[in-house]
Amino acid sequence: MSTVVVTGRIPQPGVDLLRDAGHHVLAWDEPTPISRDELLRRVAGADVIVSLLTERIDAELLDAAGPQLRAVCNVAVGYNNIDVAACRERGVTATNTPGVLTDATADIAMALILMSTRRLAEGERLIRAREPWQWGMFMMLGSGIQGARLGIVGMGQIGVALARRARAFGMEIAYSNRKPCDTAVADELDASYLSMDELLATSDIVSLHCPYSPDTHHLISTPQLQAMKRSAYLINTARGPVVDEAALVAALEAGEIAGAGLDVFEKEPEVHAGLLDRDDVVLIPHLGSATIETRTAMATLAARNALGVLAGSGPVTPIS
Ligand code: DGY
């Protein structure tokens, strides 16, 4: 029997898979995130840590777990909370949950595109504020997306899934990525592979789907925002610190872009005060993968990764 420490609440099927395999599962079951001190105490003696993106898995934590630790299994596709090099140095396998949240996250990105361009959150706020209103030819006009160019930064699984949705809405697809995507996919989407500069200068909507790393820290800051069309919108469902939030507020203030739709924030759960009262931004609380089905699939995939490592057959989705 091995000990698996789960650092936060996850859907029960994930916990059941681990328990049914005979492991001792120590799951943090409180609605609030575990404190760092409590986490450092709890992981001592763990064979596997099943982690949430709210927990920092660094050298200190790995050492607190001890030399018997075999794997850290993140319940997220993004793994910027894990020091992968520190895991490697200690022979600890790190895993994430790609694939199972692709559709849910692409849905949220598409929703943010529609909410931003059609001013949906603003309209909802108007009604809830019990303001008098009357249909009018020029009331709350937005921008249509048919024929508009969607510039996707990071053409991985979620970028491609968003592109498919956007094509159904009549959008034109451009993308920027470390390398061109598969020819069959590019042909299917009729997608243009552009440099980041070209993409920023020509897109009507720029949507971020790259992983967060030191290389992508503030990938979108003042020069990039100034390079965008004044009529363009920025969508972020990747990780908050990919965008320099202070620069975004300044760009919105100066009318350098038309608006933004954000699911993630630089200092989550804090949101830059300059965004909170703006009607030209849509703000939602990191809901990309937040469906019952998706979160259950993430939890069970993380559990299968843990079981694979403990059984010696290897994880299903290791971080390469
Ligand atoms: C992820 O898996 O990285 C998402 O941000 C979780 O919603």
Coordinates of N, CA, C and O in Angstrom, one line a residue, residues 227-304:
A227 N 1.0 47.3 -30.8 CA 1.0 46.7 -32.2 C -0.3 46.2 -32.7 O -0.5 46.0 -33.9
M228 N -1.2 46.0 -31.7 CA -2.6 45.4 -32.1 C -3.4 46.5 -32.8 O -3.2 47.7 -32.5
K229 N -4.4 46.1 -33.5 CA -5.4 47.1 -34.1 C -6.1 47.8 -32.9 O -6.5 47.1 -31.9
R230 N -6.5 49.0 -33.1 CA -7.3 49.7 -32.1 C -8.7 49.1 -31.9 O -9.3 49.2 -30.9
S231 N -9.1 48.4 -32.9 CA -10.4 47.8 -32.9 C -10.3 46.3 -32.4 O -11.3 45.6 -32.4
A232 N -9.1 45.8 -32.0 CA -9.0 44.4 -31.7 C -9.3 44.1 -30.2 O -9.2 45.0 -29.3
Y233 N -9.5 42.8 -30.0 CA -9.8 42.3 -28.6 C -8.7 41.3 -28.2 O -8.3 40.5 -29.1
L234 N -8.4 41.2 -26.9 CA -7.4 40.3 -26.4 C -8.2 39.3 -25.5 O -8.9 39.7 -24.7
I235 N -8.0 38.0 -25.8 CA -8.6 36.9 -25.0 C -7.6 36.1 -24.3 O -6.6 35.7 -25.0
N236 N -7.7 35.9 -23.0 CA -6.7 35.0 -22.3 C -7.4 33.9 -21.5 O -8.1 34.2 -20.5
T237 N -7.2 32.7 -22.0 CA -7.6 31.5 -21.2 C -6.4 30.7 -20.8 O -6.6 29.5 -20.4
A238 N -5.2 31.2 -21.0 CA -4.0 30.4 -20.8 C -3.5 30.5 -19.3 O -4.0 29.8 -18.5
R239 N -2.7 31.5 -19.1 CA -2.3 31.7 -17.7 C -2.1 33.3 -17.6 O -1.7 33.9 -18.5
G240 N -2.5 33.8 -16.4 CA -2.6 35.2 -16.2 C -1.3 36.0 -16.5 O -1.3 37.0 -17.3
P241 N -0.1 35.5 -16.0 CA 1.1 36.3 -16.2 C 1.6 36.3 -17.6 O 2.6 36.9 -17.9
V242 N 1.0 35.6 -18.6 CA 1.3 35.8 -20.0 C 1.0 37.2 -20.4 O 1.7 37.8 -21.3
V243 N 0.1 37.8 -19.7 CA -0.3 39.2 -20.0 C 0.2 40.1 -18.9 O 0.0 39.8 -17.7
D244 N 0.8 41.2 -19.2 CA 1.2 42.3 -18.3 C -0.1 43.1 -18.0 O -0.5 43.9 -18.8
E245 N -0.7 42.8 -16.9 CA -2.0 43.4 -16.6 C -2.0 44.9 -16.5 O -2.9 45.6 -16.9
A246 N -0.9 45.4 -15.9 CA -0.8 46.9 -15.8 C -0.8 47.5 -17.2 O -1.4 48.6 -17.5
A247 N 0.0 46.9 -18.1 CA 0.1 47.4 -19.5 C -1.3 47.2 -20.2 O -1.6 48.1 -21.0
L248 N -2.0 46.2 -19.9 CA -3.3 46.0 -20.5 C -4.3 47.1 -20.1 O -5.0 47.7 -20.9
V249 N -4.2 47.4 -18.8 CA -5.1 48.5 -18.3 C -4.7 49.8 -19.0 O -5.6 50.6 -19.4
A250 N -3.4 50.1 -19.1 CA -3.0 51.3 -19.8 C -3.4 51.4 -21.2 O -3.9 52.4 -21.7
A251 N -3.3 50.2 -21.9 CA -3.7 50.2 -23.3 C -5.2 50.4 -23.5 O -5.7 51.1 -24.4
L252 N -6.0 49.8 -22.6 CA -7.5 50.0 -22.6 C -7.8 51.5 -22.4 O -8.6 52.1 -23.1
E253 N -7.1 52.0 -21.4 CA -7.3 53.4 -21.0 C -7.0 54.4 -22.2 O -7.8 55.3 -22.4
A254 N -6.0 54.0 -22.9 CA -5.6 54.9 -24.0 C -6.3 54.5 -25.3 O -6.0 55.1 -26.4
G255 N -7.2 53.6 -25.3 CA -8.0 53.2 -26.5 C -7.1 52.5 -27.5 O -7.4 52.5 -28.7
E256 N -6.0 51.9 -27.1 CA -5.1 51.2 -28.0 C -5.7 49.9 -28.5 O -5.3 49.4 -29.5
I257 N -6.5 49.2 -27.7 CA -7.3 48.1 -28.2 C -8.7 48.3 -27.7 O -9.0 49.1 -26.9
A258 N -9.6 47.5 -28.3 CA -11.1 47.7 -28.1 C -11.6 47.0 -26.8 O -12.5 47.5 -26.2
G259 N -10.9 45.9 -26.4 CA -11.4 45.3 -25.2 C -10.7 44.0 -24.9 O -9.8 43.6 -25.7
A260 N -11.1 43.3 -23.9 CA -10.4 42.1 -23.5 C -11.4 41.1 -22.8 O -12.3 41.6 -22.1
G261 N -11.1 39.8 -22.9 CA -11.9 38.8 -22.2 C -10.9 37.9 -21.5 O -10.1 37.3 -22.1
L262 N -11.0 37.9 -20.2 CA -10.0 37.3 -19.4 C -10.6 36.2 -18.5 O -11.5 36.5 -17.7
D263 N -10.0 35.0 -18.5 CA -10.4 33.9 -17.6 C -9.4 33.7 -16.6 O -9.6 33.0 -15.6
V264 N -8.2 34.3 -16.8 CA -7.0 34.1 -15.9 C -6.4 35.4 -15.6 O -6.5 36.3 -16.4
F265 N -5.7 35.5 -14.4 CA -5.2 36.8 -14.0 C -3.8 36.6 -13.5 O -3.4 35.6 -13.0
E266 N -3.1 37.8 -13.6 CA -1.7 37.7 -13.3 C -1.4 37.3 -11.8 O -0.5 36.5 -11.6
K267 N -2.2 37.8 -10.9 CA -1.9 37.5 -9.5 C -3.2 36.8 -8.9 O -3.7 37.2 -7.9
E268 N -3.6 35.8 -9.6 CA -4.9 35.1 -9.3 C -4.8 34.7 -7.8 O -3.8 34.2 -7.3
P269 N -5.9 34.8 -7.0 CA -7.2 35.3 -7.4 C -7.4 36.8 -7.4 O -8.5 37.3 -7.6
E270 N -6.3 37.6 -7.2 CA -6.5 39.0 -7.3 C -6.6 39.5 -8.7 O -6.1 38.9 -9.6
V271 N -7.4 40.5 -8.9 CA -7.6 41.0 -10.2 C -7.2 42.5 -10.2 O -7.5 43.2 -9.3
H272 N -6.4 42.9 -11.2 CA -5.9 44.3 -11.2 C -7.1 45.3 -11.0 O -8.1 45.2 -11.8
A273 N -7.0 46.2 -10.1 CA -8.1 47.1 -9.8 C -8.5 47.9 -11.0 O -9.7 48.3 -11.2
G274 N -7.6 48.2 -11.9 CA -7.9 49.0 -13.1 C -8.8 48.3 -14.1 O -9.3 48.9 -15.0
L275 N -9.0 46.9 -13.9 CA -9.9 46.2 -14.8 C -11.3 46.1 -14.3 O -12.2 46.0 -15.0
L276 N -11.4 46.3 -13.0 CA -12.7 45.9 -12.3 C -13.9 46.8 -12.8 O -15.0 46.3 -12.8
D277 N -13.7 48.0 -13.0 CA -14.8 48.9 -13.3 C -14.9 49.2 -14.8 O -15.7 50.1 -15.2
R278 N -14.2 48.5 -15.6 CA -14.2 48.8 -17.1 C -15.3 48.0 -17.8 O -15.4 46.7 -17.6
D279 N -16.1 48.6 -18.6 CA -17.1 47.9 -19.4 C -16.5 47.2 -20.6 O -17.1 46.3 -21.2
D280 N -15.3 47.5 -21.0 CA -14.7 46.9 -22.2 C -13.9 45.7 -21.8 O -13.1 45.2 -22.7
V281 N -14.0 45.2 -20.6 CA -13.4 43.9 -20.3 C -14.4 42.9 -19.7 O -15.3 43.3 -19.0
V282 N -14.3 41.7 -20.1 CA -15.1 40.6 -19.5 C -14.2 39.8 -18.6 O -13.1 39.4 -19.0
L283 N -14.6 39.6 -17.4 CA -13.8 39.0 -16.4 C -14.5 37.7 -15.8 O -15.6 37.9 -15.3
I284 N -13.9 36.6 -15.9 CA -14.5 35.4 -15.3 C -13.4 34.6 -14.5 O -12.2 34.7 -14.9
P285 N -13.8 33.9 -13.5 CA -12.8 33.4 -12.5 C -12.2 32.0 -12.9 O -12.6 31.0 -12.2
H286 N -11.4 32.0 -13.8 CA -10.6 30.7 -14.2 C -11.6 29.5 -14.3 O -11.5 28.6 -13.6
L287 N -12.5 29.7 -15.3 CA -13.5 28.6 -15.5 C -13.2 27.7 -16.7 O -14.1 26.9 -17.0
G288 N -12.1 27.9 -17.3 CA -11.8 27.1 -18.5 C -12.2 25.7 -18.5 O -12.8 25.2 -19.5
S289 N -11.8 25.0 -17.5 CA -12.1 23.5 -17.5 C -13.3 23.2 -16.5 O -13.5 22.0 -16.2
A290 N -14.0 24.2 -16.1 CA -15.0 24.0 -15.1 C -16.3 23.4 -15.5 O -17.4 24.1 -15.5
T291 N -16.3 22.2 -16.0 CA -17.5 21.4 -16.1 C -17.4 20.2 -15.3 O -16.3 19.7 -15.0
I292 N -18.5 19.6 -14.8 CA -18.4 18.4 -14.0 C -17.7 17.3 -14.8 O -16.8 16.6 -14.2
E293 N -18.1 17.2 -16.1 CA -17.5 16.1 -16.9 C -16.0 16.3 -17.0 O -15.2 15.3 -16.8
T294 N -15.6 17.5 -17.3 CA -14.1 17.8 -17.5 C -13.3 17.6 -16.2 O -12.3 17.0 -16.2
R295 N -13.8 18.2 -15.1 CA -13.1 18.1 -13.9 C -13.0 16.6 -13.4 O -12.0 16.2 -12.9
T296 N -14.0 15.8 -13.7 CA -14.0 14.4 -13.3 C -13.0 13.7 -14.2 O -12.2 12.9 -13.7
A297 N -12.9 14.0 -15.5 CA -11.9 13.4 -16.4 C -10.5 13.8 -16.0 O -9.6 13.0 -16.0
M298 N -10.3 15.0 -15.5 CA -9.0 15.5 -15.1 C -8.6 14.7 -13.8 O -7.4 14.2 -13.7
A299 N -9.5 14.6 -12.9 CA -9.2 13.9 -11.6 C -8.9 12.4 -11.9 O -7.9 11.8 -11.4
T300 N -9.6 11.8 -12.8 CA -9.4 10.3 -13.0 C -8.1 10.1 -13.8 O -7.4 9.2 -13.6
L301 N -7.8 11.1 -14.7 CA -6.6 10.9 -15.5 C -5.4 11.1 -14.5 O -4.4 10.4 -14.6
A302 N -5.5 12.1 -13.6 CA -4.4 12.3 -12.7 C -4.2 11.0 -11.8 O -3.1 10.5 -11.5
A303 N -5.3 10.4 -11.4 CA -5.3 9.2 -10.6 C -4.7 8.0 -11.4 O -3.8 7.3 -10.9
R304 N -5.0 7.9 -12.7 CA -4.4 6.9 -13.5 C -2.9 7.1 -13.7 O -2.2 6.1 -13.7

